[in-house]
Short mmCIF file of C-alpha atoms and ligand atoms in Angstrom, two decimals:
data_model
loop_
_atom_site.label_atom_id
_atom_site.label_comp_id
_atom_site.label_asym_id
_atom_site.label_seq_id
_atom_site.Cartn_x
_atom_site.Cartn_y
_atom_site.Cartn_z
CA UNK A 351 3.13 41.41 7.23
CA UNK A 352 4.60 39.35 9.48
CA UNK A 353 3.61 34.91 9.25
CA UNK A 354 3.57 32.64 11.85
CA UNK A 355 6.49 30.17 10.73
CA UNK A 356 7.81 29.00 13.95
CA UNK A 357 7.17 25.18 14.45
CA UNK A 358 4.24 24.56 16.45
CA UNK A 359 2.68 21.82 18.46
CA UNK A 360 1.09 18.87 16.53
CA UNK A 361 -2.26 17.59 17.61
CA UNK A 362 -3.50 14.10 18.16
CA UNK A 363 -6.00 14.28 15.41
CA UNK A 364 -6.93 16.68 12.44
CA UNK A 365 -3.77 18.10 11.79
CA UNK A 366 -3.64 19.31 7.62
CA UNK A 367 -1.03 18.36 5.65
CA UNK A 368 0.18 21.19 3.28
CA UNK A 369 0.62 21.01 -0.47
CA UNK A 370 4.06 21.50 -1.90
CA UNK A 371 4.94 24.76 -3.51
CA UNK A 372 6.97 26.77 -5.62
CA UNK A 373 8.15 30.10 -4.58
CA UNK A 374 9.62 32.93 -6.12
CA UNK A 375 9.61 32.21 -9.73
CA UNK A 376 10.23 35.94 -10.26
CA UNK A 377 12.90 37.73 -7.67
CA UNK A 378 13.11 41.03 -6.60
CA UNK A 379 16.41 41.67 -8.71
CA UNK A 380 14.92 40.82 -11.99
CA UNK A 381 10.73 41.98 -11.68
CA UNK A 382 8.48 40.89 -14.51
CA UNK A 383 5.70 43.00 -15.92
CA UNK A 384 2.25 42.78 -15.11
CA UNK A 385 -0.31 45.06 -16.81
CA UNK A 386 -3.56 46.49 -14.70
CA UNK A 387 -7.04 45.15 -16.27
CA UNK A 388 -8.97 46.08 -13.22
CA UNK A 389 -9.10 48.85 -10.55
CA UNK A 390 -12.60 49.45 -8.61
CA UNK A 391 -13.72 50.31 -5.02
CA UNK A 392 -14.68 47.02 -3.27
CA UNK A 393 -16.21 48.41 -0.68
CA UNK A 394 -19.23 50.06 -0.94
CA UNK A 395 -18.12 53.75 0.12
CA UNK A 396 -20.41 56.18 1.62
CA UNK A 397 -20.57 58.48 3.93
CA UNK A 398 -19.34 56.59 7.15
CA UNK A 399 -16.76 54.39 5.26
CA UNK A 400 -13.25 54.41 7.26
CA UNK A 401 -11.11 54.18 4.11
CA UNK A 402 -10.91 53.08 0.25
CA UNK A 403 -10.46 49.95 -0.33
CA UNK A 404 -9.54 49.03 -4.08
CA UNK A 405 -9.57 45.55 -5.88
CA UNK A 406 -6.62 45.90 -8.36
CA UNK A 407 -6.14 42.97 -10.58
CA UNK A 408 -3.07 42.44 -13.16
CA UNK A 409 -2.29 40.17 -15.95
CA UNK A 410 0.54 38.11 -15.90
CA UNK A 411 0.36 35.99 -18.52
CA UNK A 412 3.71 35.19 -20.54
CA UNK A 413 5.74 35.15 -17.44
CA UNK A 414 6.46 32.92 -14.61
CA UNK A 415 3.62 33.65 -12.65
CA UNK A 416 1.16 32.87 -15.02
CA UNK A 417 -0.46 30.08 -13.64
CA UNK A 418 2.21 29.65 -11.04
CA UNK A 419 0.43 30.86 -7.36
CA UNK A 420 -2.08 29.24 -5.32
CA UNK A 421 -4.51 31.56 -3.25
CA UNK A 422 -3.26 32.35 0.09
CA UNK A 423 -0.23 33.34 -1.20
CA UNK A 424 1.44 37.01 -1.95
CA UNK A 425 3.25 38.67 -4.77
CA UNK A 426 5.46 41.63 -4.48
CA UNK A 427 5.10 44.97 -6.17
CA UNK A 428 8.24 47.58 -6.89
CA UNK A 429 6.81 50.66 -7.10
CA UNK A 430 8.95 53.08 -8.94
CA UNK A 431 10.34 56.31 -7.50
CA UNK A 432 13.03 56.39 -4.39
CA UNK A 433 12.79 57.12 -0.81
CA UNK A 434 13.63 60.17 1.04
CA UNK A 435 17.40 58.55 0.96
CA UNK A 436 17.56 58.50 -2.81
CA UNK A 437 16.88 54.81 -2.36
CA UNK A 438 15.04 53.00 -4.70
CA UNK A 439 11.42 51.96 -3.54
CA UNK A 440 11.83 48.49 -1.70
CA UNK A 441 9.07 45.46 -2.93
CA UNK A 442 6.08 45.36 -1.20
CA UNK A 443 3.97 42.15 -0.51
CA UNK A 444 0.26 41.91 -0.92
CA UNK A 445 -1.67 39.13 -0.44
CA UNK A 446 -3.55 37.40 -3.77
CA UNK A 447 -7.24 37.47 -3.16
CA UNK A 448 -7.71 35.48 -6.53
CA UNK A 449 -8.71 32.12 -6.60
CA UNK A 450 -6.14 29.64 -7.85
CA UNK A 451 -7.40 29.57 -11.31
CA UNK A 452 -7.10 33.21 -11.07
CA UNK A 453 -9.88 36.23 -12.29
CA UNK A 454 -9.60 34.94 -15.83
CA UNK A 455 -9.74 30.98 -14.86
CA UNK A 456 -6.60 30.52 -16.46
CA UNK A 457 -4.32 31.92 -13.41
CA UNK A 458 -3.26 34.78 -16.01
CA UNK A 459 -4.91 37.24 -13.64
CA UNK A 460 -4.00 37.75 -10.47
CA UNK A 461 -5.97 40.44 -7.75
CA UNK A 462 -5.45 42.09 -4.60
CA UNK A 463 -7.46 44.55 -1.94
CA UNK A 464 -5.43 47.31 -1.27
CA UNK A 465 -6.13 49.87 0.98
CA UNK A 466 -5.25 53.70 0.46
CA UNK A 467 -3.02 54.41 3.73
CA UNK A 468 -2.79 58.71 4.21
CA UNK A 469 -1.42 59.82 7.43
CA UNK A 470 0.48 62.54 9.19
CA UNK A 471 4.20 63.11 9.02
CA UNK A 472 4.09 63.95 13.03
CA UNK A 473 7.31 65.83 12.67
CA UNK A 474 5.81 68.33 10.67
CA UNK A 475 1.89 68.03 10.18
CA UNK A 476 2.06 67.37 6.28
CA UNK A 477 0.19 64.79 4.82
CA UNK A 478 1.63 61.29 4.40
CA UNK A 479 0.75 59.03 1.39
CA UNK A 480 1.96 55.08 1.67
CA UNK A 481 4.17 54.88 -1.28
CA UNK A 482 2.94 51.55 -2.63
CA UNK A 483 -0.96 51.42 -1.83
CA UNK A 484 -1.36 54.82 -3.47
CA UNK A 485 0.24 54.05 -6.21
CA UNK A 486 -1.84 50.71 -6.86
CA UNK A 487 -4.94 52.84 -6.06
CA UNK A 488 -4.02 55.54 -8.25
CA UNK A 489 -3.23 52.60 -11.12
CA UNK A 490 -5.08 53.35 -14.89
CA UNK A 491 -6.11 50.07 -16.35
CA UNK A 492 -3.27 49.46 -18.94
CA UNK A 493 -0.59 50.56 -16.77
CA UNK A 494 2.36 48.51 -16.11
CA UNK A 495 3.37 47.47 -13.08
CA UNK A 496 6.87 45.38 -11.73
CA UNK A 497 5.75 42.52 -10.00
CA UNK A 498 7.66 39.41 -8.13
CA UNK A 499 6.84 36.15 -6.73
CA UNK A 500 5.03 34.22 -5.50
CA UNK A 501 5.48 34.23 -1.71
CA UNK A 502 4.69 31.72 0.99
CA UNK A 503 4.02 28.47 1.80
CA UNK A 504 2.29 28.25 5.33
CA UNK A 505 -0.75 30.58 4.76
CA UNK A 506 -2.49 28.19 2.59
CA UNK A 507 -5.75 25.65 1.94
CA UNK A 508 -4.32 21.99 2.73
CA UNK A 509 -3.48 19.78 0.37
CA UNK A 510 -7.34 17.91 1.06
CA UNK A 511 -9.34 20.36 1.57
CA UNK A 512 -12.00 17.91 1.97
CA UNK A 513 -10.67 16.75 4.92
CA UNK A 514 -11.68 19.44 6.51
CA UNK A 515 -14.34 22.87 7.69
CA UNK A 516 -13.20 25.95 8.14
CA UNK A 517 -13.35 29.25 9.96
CA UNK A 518 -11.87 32.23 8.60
CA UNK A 519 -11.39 35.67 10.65
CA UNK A 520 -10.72 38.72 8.64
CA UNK A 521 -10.82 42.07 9.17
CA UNK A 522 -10.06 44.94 6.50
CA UNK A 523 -8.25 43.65 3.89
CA UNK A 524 -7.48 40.51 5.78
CA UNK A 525 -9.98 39.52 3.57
CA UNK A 526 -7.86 39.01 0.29
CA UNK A 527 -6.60 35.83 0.62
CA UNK A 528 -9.80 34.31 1.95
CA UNK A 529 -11.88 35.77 -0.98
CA UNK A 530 -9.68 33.54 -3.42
CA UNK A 531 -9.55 30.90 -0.48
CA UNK A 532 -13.15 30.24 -0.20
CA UNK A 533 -14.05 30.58 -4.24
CA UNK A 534 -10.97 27.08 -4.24
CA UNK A 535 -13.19 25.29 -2.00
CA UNK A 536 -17.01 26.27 -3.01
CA UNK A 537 -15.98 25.62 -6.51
CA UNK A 538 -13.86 22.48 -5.76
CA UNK A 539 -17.40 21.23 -4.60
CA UNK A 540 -16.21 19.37 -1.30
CA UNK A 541 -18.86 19.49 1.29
CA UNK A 542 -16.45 20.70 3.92
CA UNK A 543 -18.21 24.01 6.20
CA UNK A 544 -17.02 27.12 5.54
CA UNK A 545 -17.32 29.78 8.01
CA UNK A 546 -16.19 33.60 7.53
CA UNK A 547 -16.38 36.15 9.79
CA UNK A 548 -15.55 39.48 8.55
CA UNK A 549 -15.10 42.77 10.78
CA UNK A 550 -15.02 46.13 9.05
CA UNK A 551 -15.14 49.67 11.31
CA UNK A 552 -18.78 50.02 9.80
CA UNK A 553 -20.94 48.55 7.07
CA UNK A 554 -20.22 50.06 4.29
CA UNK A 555 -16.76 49.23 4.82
CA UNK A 556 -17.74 45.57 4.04
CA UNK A 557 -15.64 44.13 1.32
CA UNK A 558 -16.95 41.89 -1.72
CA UNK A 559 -19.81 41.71 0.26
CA UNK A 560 -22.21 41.87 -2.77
CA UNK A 561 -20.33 39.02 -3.91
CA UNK A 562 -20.41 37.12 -0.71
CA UNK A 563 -23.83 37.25 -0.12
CA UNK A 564 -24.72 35.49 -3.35
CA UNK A 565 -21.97 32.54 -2.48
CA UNK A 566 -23.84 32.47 0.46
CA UNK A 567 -27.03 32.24 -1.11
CA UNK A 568 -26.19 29.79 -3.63
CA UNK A 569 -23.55 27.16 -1.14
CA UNK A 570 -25.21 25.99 1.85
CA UNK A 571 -22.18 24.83 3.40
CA UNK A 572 -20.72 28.87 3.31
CA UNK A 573 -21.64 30.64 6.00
CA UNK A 574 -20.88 34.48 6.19
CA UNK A 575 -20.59 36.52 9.47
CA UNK A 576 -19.98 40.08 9.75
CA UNK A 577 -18.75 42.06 12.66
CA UNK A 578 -19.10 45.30 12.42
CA UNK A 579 -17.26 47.61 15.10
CA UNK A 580 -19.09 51.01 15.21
CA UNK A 581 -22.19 50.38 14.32
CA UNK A 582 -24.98 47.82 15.68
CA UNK A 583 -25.58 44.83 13.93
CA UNK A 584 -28.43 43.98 12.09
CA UNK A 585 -29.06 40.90 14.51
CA UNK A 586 -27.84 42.25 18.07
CA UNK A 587 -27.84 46.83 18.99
CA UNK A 588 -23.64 45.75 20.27
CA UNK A 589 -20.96 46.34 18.30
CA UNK A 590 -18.85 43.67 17.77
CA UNK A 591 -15.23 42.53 16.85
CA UNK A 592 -14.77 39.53 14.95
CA UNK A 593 -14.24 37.55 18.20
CA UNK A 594 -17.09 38.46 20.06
CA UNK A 595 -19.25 36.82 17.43
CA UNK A 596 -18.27 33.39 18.91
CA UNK A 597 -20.53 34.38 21.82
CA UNK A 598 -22.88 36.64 19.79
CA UNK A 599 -23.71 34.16 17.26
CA UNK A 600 -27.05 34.21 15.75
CA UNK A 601 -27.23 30.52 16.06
CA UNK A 602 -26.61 29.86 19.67
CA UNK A 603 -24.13 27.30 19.90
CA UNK A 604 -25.82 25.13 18.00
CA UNK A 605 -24.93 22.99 14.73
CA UNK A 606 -23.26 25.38 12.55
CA UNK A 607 -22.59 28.02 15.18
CA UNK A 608 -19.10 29.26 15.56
CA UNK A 609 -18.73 27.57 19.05
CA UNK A 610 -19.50 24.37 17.48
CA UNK A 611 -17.56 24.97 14.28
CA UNK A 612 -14.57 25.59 16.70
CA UNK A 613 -14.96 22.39 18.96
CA UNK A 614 -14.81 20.30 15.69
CA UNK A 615 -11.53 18.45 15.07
CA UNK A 616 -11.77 18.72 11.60
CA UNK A 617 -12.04 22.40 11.03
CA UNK A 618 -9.32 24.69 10.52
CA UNK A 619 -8.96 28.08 11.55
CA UNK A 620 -7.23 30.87 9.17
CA UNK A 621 -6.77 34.73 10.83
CA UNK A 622 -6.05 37.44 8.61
CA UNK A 623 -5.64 41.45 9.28
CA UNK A 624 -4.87 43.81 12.20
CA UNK A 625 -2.38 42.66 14.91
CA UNK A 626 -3.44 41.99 17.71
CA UNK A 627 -7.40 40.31 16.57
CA UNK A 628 -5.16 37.08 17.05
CA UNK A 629 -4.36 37.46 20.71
CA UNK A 630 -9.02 38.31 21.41
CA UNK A 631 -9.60 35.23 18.78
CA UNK A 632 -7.54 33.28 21.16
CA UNK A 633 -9.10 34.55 24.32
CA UNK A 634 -12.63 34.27 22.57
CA UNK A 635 -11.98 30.50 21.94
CA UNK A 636 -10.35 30.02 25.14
CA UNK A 637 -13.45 31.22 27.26
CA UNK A 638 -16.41 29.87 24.82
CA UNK A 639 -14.62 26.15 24.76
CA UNK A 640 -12.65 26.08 27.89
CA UNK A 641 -8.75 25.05 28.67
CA UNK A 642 -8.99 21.43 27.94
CA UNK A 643 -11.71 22.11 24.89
CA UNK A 644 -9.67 24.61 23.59
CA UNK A 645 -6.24 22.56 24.10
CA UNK A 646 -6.59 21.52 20.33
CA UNK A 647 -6.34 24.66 19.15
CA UNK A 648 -4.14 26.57 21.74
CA UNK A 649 -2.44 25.55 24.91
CA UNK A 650 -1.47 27.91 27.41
CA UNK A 651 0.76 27.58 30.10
CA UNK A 652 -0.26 27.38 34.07
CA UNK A 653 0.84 30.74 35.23
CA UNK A 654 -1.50 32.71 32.66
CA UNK A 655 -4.30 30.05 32.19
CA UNK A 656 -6.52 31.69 34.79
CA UNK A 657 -6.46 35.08 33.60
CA UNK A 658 -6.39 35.44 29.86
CA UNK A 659 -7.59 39.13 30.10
CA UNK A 660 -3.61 39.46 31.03
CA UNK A 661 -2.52 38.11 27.94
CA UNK A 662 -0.29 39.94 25.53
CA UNK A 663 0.98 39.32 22.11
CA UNK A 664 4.70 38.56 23.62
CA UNK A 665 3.32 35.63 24.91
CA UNK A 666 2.42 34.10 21.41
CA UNK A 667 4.42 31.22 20.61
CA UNK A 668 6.09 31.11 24.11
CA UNK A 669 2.69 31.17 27.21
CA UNK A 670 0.15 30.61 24.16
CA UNK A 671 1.17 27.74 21.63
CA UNK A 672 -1.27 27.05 18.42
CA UNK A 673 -1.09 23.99 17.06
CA UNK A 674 -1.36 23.07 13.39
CA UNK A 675 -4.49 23.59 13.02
CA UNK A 676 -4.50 27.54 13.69
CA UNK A 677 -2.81 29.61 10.48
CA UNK A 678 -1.97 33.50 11.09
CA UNK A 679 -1.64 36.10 9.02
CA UNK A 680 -1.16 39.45 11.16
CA UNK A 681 0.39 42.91 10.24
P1 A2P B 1116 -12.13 49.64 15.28
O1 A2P B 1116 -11.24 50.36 14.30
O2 A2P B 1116 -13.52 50.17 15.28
O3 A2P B 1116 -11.54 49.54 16.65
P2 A2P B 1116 -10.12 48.25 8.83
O4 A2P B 1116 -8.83 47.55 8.50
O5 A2P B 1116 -11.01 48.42 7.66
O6 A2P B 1116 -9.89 49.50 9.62
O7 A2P B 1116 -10.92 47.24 9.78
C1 A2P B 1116 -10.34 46.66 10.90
C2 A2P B 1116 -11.44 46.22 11.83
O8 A2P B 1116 -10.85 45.48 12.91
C3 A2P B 1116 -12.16 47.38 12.46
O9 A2P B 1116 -13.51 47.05 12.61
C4 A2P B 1116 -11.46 47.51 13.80
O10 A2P B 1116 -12.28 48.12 14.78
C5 A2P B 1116 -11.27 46.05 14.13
N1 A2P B 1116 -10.26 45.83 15.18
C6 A2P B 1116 -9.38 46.72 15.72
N2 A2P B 1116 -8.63 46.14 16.68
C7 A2P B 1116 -9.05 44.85 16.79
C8 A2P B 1116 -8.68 43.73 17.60
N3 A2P B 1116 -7.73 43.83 18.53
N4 A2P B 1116 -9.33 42.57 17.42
C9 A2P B 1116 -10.30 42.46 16.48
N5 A2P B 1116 -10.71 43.46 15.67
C10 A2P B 1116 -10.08 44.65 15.81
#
C-alpha cells in the first residue's frame, strides 16, 4: 500500500486542515492481542463474483488501541508462521473500515475488508495462497490475532469535516476506509455532500452494499454510485470504471452530479484501491472540467497538457501535481 506523502501544491481556497494524531501506540516488536468477534462475506457472492471478500472485525479493548484510531487509518497484523527463508511472517497493513467510534461505539472494535488473494507460483504451477489475507479469512471468531498500530496520518477526514463535500472513489476493498469514513460524517450530522463511487468487476462483487443503500435511503446528502466493470449498469448497457461515471452520470452535470461535485471548491476528493484508477480519475477530471477548471485539483505541466491519453503513473507528483485537496490511497 503505498500513500501519497510527498508535499503537494496548496490551493488558493478550500484547502483541509488535518487533525493531529497519534501513531503507533503498539509497534511491530511488541504486538498486542486482538480477539476475532466477526468474520462474514461482505459481498454478496454468487456465481459471477471475482473473489471473497470478508469483513473481519477484532476486539481490542484493554490495550492501546482501544479507542486510539480514527477511520482512514490502518493497523498491522503478524500473522504467525515463517517464510520460505525461515523468516518470521513480516506485519501486514490493512486499512480500518470502522468508524471512529468503532463496531461496538466504544472504538473497542475495530474491522477490515480483506480479500482472499490465491494465485499461481509461475515457477512451478502450484497454487499460491497470500499468507496474511488467508489467514484473516480463514479466522474462527474467538481466535487471537497479533495486531499493531495505528498507522497514518494523511489518509484521513479533516479536522472540520463540515467545511467541506466529498467524493470518494473506491474500488475492491478500497472501500474499507471509506465505509468507516462516511458512517464519521452521516452520523456527525454535518450537511456536507457525500459522494461514493464504488467499482467492483461485477455486481455481486459490491461490498456493504446492503448497508449502503439504506444510508442512502435514510441521508439525503449521501449519494452512492456504482461502477460496475463487466457487466452493464442498471442505468446505461456500458460498462464502466469508476471514472467514467463522471461523464456517465445519471444526473447530467447537474446539481449533485459528479461534474459538479468536482468543480466545487469545497469538496474533497479521497481515492482508494487498484493502482493505476488514480492516473483515469485524473484524466476523467481533467477532460470533464478542463485545464484551468481542473487546476484546483491537479495541474499538469505544458508538454503533456494536450494529450492526457499519454499519461503514465511516473508522471504523478512530477508532470501531474494534486493539490491538497486530492488524498490517495493506491496499492
Ligand atoms: P476489471 O478487473 O474488470 O478490469 P476488485 O478489486 O474487486 O477486483 O475490483 C477492482 C475494480 O477496479 C474492477 O472492477 C476492475 O475492473 C477495476 N479496475 C481495474 N483497473 C482499473 C483502472 N485502471 N481504473 C479504474 N478501475 C479499474
Amino acid at each position: 500500500m503505498t500513500t501519497q506523502d510527498t508535499p503537494i501544491k496548496q490551493t488558493a481556497t478550500g484547502d483541509p486542515v488535518l487533525p493531529e494524531l497519534r501513531v503507533n501506540l503498539v509497534r511491530p516488536t511488541d504486538p498486542v492481542i486482538g480477539r476475532v468477534v466477526t468474520n462474514e462475506l461482505c459481498t454478496k457472492g454468487g456465481r459471477k463474483a471475482s473473489g471473497f471478500v470478508r469483513h473481519v472485525a477484532i476486539d481490542v479493548s484493554g490495550t492501546p488501541l482501544e479507542a486510539g484510531f480514527v477511520t482512514g487509518q490502518s493497523f498491522g497484523v503478524l500473522p504467525p508462521g515463517e517464510d520460505d527463508k525461515g523468516r518470521p511472517h513480516k506485519l501486514r497493513l490493512y486499512s480500518i473500515a470502522s468508524p471512529t467510534r468503532g463496531e461496538d461505539g466504544q472504538g473497542k472494535v475495530l474491522a477490515t475488508s480483506v480479500k482472499r488473494v490465491l494465485d499461481e507460483h509461475w515457477e512451478n504451477q502450484t497454487l499460491f495462497r497470500g499468507v496474511c489475507s488467508n489467514y484473516l479469512c480463514d479466522a474462527q471468531v474467538g481466535d487471537e490475532i497479533r495486531v499493531t498500530g495505528p498507522s497514518g496520518k494523511r489518509f484521513v477526514l479533516p479536522a472540520d469535516p463540515s467545511a467541506h463535500d466529498y467524493v470518494f472513489f473506491a474500488t475492491g476493498t478500497g472501500i474499507a476506509p471509506f465505509r468507516g469514513m462516511i458512517i464519521d460524517l452521516l452520523e456527525s450530522g454535518v450537511n456536507s455532500k457525500v459522494t461514493l463511487v464504488m467499482g467492483v468487476p461485477y455486481s455481486t462483487d459490491l461490498l456493504y452494499d446492503d448497508d449502503l443503500r439504506a444510508l442512502e435511503a435514510k441521508h439525503e446528502n449521501f449519494r452512492y454510485v456504482t461502477a460496475i466493470s463487466r457487466e452493464p449498469q442498471a442505468d446505461t448497457p456500458k460498462k464502466l470504471y469508476v471514472q467514467d461515471r463522471i461523464t456517465n452520470d445519471p444526473l447530467g452535470d447537474g446539481a449533485g452530479s459528479l461534474p459538479a461535485s468536482l468543480a466545487c471548491e469545497r469538496t474533497l476528493i479521497y481515492v482508494c484501491g487498484l493502482a493505476g484508477m488514480e492516473l483515469g480519475i485524473f484524466r476523467g477530471i481533467y477532460e470533464a472540467l478542463g485545464r484551468d477548471g481542473a487546476a484546483p485539483l491537479i495541474t499538469v505541466d505544458d508538454e503533456i497538457a494536450g494529450d492526457p491519453s499519454s499519461w503514465n503513473r511516473r508522471m504523478i507528483n512530477r508532470q501531474i501535481k494534486t493539490s491538497k485537496r486530492v488524498f490517495l490511497e493506491v496499492y
